[in-house]
PDB file of C-alpha atoms in Angstrom:
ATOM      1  CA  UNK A1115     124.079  73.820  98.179  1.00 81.00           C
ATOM      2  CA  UNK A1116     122.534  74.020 101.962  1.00 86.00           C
ATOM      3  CA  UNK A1117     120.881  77.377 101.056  1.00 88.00           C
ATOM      4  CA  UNK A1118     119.506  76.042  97.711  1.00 89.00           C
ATOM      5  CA  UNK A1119     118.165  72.747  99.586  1.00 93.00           C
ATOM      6  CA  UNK A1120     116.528  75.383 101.876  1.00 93.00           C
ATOM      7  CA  UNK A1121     114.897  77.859  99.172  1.00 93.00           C
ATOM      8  CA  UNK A1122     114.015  74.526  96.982  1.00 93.00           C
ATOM      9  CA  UNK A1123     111.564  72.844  99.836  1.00 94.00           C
ATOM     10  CA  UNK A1124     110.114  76.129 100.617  1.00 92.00           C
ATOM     11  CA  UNK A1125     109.369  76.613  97.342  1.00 92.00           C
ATOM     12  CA  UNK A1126     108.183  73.235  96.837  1.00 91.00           C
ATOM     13  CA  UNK A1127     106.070  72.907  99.748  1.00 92.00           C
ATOM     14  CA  UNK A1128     104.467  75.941  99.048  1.00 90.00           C
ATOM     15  CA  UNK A1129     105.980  78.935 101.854  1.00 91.00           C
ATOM     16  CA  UNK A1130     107.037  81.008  98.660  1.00 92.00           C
ATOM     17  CA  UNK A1131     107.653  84.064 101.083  1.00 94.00           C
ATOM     18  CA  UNK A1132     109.993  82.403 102.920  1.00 94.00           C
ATOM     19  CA  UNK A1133     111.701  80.807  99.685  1.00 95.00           C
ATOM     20  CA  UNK A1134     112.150  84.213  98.337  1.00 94.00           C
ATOM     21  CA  UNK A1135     113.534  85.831 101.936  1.00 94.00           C
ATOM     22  CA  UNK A1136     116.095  83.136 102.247  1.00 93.00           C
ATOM     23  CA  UNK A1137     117.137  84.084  98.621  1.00 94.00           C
ATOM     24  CA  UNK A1138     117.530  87.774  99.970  1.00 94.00           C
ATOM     25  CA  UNK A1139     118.944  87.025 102.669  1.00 94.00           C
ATOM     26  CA  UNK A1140     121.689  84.609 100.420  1.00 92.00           C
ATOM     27  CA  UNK A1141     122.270  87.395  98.087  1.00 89.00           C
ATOM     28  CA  UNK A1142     122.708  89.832 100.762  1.00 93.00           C
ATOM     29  CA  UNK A1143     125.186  87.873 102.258  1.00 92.00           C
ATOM     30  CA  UNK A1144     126.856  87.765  98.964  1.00 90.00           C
ATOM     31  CA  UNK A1145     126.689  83.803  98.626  1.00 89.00           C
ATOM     32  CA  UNK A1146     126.957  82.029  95.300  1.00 85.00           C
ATOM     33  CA  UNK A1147     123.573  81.598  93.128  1.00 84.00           C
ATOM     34  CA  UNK A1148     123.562  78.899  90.881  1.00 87.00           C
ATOM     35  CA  UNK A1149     120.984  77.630  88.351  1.00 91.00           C
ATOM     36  CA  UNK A1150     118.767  75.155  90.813  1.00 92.00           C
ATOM     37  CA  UNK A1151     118.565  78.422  93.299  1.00 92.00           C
ATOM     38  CA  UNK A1152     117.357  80.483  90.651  1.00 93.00           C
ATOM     39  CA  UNK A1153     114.615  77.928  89.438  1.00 94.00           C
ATOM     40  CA  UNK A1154     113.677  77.406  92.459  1.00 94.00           C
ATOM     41  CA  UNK A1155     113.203  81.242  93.593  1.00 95.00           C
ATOM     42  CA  UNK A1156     111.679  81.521  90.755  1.00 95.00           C
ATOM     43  CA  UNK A1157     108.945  78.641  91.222  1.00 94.00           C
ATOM     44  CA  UNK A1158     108.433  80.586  94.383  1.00 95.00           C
ATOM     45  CA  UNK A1159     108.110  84.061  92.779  1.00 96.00           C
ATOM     46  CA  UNK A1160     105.127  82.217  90.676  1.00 94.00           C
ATOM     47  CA  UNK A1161     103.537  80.469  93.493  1.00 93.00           C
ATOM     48  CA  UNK A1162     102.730  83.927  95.276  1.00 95.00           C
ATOM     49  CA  UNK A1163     102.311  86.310  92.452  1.00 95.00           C
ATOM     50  CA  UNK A1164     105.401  88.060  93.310  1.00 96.00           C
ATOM     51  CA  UNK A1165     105.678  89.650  90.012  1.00 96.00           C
ATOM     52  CA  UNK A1166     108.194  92.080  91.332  1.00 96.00           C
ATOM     53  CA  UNK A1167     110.234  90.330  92.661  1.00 96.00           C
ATOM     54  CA  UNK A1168     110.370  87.715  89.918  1.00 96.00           C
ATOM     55  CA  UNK A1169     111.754  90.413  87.407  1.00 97.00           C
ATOM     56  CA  UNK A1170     114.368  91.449  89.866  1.00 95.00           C
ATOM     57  CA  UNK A1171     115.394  87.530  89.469  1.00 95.00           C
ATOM     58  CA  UNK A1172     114.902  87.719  85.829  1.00 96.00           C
ATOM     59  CA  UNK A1173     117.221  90.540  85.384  1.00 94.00           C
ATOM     60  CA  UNK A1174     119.681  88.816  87.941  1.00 91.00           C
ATOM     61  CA  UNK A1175     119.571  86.030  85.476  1.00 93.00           C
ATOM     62  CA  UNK A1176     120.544  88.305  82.501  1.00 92.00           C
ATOM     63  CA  UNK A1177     123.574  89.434  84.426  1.00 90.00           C
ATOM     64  CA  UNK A1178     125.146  86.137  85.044  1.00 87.00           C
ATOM     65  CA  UNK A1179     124.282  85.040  81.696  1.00 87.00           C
ATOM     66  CA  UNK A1180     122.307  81.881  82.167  1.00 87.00           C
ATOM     67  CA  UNK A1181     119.113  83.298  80.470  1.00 83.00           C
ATOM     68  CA  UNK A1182     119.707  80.875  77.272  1.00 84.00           C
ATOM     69  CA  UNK A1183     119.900  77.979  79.711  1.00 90.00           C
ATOM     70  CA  UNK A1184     116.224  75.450  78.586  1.00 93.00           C
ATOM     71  CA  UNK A1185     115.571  74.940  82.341  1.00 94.00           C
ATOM     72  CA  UNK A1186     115.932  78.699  83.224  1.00 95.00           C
ATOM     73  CA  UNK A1187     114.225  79.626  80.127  1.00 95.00           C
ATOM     74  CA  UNK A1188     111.069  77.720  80.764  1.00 95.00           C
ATOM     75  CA  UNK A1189     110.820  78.200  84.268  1.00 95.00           C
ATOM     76  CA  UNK A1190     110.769  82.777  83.639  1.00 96.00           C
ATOM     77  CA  UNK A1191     107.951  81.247  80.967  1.00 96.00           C
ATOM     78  CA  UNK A1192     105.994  79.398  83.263  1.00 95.00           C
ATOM     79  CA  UNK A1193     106.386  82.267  86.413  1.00 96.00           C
ATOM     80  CA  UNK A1194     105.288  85.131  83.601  1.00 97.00           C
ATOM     81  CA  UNK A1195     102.243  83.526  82.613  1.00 95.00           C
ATOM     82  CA  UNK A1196     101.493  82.465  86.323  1.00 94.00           C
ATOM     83  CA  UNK A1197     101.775  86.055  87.143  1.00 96.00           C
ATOM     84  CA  UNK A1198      99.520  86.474  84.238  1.00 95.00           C
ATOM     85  CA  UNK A1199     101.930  88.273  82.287  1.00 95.00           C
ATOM     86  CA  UNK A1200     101.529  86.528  78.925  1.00 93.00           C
ATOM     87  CA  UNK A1201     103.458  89.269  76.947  1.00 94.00           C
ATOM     88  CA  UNK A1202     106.356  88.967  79.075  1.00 96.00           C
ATOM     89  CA  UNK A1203     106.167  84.439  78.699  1.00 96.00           C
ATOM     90  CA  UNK A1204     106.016  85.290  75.000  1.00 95.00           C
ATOM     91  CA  UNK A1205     109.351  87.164  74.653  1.00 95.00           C
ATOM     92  CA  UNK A1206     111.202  84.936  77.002  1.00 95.00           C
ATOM     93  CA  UNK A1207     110.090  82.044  74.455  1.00 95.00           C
ATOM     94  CA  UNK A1208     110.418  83.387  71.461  1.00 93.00           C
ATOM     95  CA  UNK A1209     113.950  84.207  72.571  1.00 92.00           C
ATOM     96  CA  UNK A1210     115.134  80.862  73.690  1.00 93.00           C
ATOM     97  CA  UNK A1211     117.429  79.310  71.444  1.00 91.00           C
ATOM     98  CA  UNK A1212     116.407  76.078  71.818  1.00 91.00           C
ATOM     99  CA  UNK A1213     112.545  75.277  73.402  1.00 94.00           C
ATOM    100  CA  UNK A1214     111.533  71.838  74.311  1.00 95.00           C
ATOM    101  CA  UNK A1215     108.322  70.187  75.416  1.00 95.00           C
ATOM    102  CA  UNK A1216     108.210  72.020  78.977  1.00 95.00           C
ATOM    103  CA  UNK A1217     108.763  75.459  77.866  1.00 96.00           C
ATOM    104  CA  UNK A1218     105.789  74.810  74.865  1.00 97.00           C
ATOM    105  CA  UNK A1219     103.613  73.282  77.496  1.00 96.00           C
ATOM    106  CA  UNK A1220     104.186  75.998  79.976  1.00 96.00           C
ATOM    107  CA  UNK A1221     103.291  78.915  77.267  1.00 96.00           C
ATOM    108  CA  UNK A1222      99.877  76.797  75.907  1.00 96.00           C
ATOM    109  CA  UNK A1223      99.114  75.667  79.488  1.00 95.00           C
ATOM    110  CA  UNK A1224      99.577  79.555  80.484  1.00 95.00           C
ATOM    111  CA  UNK A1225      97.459  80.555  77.765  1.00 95.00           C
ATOM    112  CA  UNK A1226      94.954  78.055  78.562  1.00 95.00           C
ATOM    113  CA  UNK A1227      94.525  79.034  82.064  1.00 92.00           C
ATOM    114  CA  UNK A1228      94.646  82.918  81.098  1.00 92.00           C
ATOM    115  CA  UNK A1229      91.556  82.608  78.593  1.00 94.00           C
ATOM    116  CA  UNK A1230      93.879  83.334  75.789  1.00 95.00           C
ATOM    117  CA  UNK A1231      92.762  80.036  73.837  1.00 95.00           C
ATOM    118  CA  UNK A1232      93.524  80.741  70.875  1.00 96.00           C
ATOM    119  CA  UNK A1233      96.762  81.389  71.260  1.00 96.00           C
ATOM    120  CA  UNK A1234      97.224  78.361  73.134  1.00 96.00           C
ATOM    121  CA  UNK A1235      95.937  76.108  70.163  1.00 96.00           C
ATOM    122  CA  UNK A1236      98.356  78.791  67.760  1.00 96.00           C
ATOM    123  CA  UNK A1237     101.500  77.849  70.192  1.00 96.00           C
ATOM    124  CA  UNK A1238     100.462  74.006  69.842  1.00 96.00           C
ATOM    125  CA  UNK A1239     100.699  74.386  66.088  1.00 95.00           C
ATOM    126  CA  UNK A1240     104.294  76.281  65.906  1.00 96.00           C
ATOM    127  CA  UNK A1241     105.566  73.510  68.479  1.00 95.00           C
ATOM    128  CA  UNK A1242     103.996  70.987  66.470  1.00 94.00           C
ATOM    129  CA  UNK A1243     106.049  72.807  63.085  1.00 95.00           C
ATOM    130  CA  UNK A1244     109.257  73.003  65.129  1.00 94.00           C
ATOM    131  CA  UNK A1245     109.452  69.302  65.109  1.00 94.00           C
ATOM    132  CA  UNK A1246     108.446  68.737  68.841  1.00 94.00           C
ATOM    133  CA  UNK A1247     106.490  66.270  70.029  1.00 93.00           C
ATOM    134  CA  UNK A1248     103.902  67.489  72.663  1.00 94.00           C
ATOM    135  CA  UNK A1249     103.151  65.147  75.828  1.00 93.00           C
ATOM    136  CA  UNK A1250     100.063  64.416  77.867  1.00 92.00           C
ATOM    137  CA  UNK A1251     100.531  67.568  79.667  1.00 94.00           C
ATOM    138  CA  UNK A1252     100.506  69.861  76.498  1.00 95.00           C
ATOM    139  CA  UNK A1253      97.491  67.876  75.097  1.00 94.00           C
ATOM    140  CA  UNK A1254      95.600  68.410  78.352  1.00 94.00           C
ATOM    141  CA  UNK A1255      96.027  72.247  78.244  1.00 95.00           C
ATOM    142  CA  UNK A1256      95.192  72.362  74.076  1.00 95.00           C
ATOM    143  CA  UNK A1257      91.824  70.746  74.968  1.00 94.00           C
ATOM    144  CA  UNK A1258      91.444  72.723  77.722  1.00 94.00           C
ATOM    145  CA  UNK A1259      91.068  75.611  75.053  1.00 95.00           C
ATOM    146  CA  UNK A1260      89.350  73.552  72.779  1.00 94.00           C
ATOM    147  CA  UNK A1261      86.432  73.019  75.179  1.00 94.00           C
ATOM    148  CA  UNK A1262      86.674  76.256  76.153  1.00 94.00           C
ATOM    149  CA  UNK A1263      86.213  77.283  72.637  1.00 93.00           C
ATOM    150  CA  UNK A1264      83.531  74.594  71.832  1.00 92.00           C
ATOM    151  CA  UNK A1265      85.580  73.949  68.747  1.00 92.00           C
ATOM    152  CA  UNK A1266      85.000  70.064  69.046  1.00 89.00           C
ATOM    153  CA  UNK A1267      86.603  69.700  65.832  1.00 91.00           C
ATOM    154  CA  UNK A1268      90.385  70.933  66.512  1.00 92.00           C
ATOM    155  CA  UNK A1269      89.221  68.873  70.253  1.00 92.00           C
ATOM    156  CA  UNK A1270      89.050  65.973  67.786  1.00 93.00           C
ATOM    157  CA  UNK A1271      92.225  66.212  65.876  1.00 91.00           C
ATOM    158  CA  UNK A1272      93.982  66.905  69.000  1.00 91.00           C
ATOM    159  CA  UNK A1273      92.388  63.860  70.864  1.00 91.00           C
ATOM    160  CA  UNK A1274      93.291  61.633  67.830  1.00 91.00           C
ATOM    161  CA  UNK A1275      97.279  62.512  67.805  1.00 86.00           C
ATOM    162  CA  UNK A1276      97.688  62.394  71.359  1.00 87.00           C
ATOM    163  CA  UNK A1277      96.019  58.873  71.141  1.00 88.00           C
ATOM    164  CA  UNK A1278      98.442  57.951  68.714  1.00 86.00           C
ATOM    165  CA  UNK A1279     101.765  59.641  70.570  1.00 77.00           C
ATOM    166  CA  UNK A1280     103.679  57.069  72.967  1.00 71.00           C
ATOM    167  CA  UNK A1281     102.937  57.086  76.746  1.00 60.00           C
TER     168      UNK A1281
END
């Protein structure tokens, strides 16, 4: 727990290299990784690009079989695209067993910020199909891609369901 409290508020306070040399030096020292250390390496790995290093977590993450875990699952989506490896976010999500809210937001808000807008809107529309309900943060990215599509018209449809979705 003390060496995940330590990786966690490097990672969130953004010293990603030192979040990601603790980890070393944890799994060197062959001490326990859990779920919260991994998310949190990884929010690290996407913070400074470490691409590398991020799939050497990712395939750590296969190995003790916590890959179909939502958090987990989400977080390798959100790191890939950060990393701008969109191909990579779109095979983690597509094989996710179950995706919620933040792992569609993190693919269409990835998408969004990688220029790939049409994809983004494309993503919305399968969420939308699956029977999940986007939030604030999902309908901030799709218009994102809207406006950088100047397709006011989808910008339109989009603004009039997220004015009708609960707060």
């Amino acid at each position: 727990a003390t060496w995940t409290s330590i990786i966690s508020g490097y990672a969130r306070n953004g010293f990603g290299e030192e979040a990601t040399s603790f980890f070393r030096l944890m799994k060197m020292k062959r001490i326990h990784v859990n779920k919260l250390t991994v998310l949190s390496v990884l929010m690290a790995c996407g913070t400074i690009k470490s691409l590398l290093f991020g799939r050497e977590v990712h395939a750590q993450i296969i190995k003790s079989n916590i890959h179909t875990n939502i958090y987990v699952g989400s977080t390798l989506v959100w790191f890939y695209c950060k990393c701008k490896e969109y191909s990579y976010a779109f095979k983690v999500l597509q094989y996710m067993p179950f995706r919620d809210v933040v792992s569609w937001t993190a693919i269409i808000s990835g998408c969004a910020r990688l220029g790939l807008e049409h994809e983004a809107l494309e993503f919305l529309q399968e969420m939308m199909e699956e029977g999940v309900l986007p939030n604030s943060y999902t309908y901030s990215s799709a218009l994102k891609a809207c406006a950088e599509l100047e397709a006011p018209i989808q910008g339109k449809l989009i603004h009039s369901y997220a004015s009708k979705t609960p707060a």
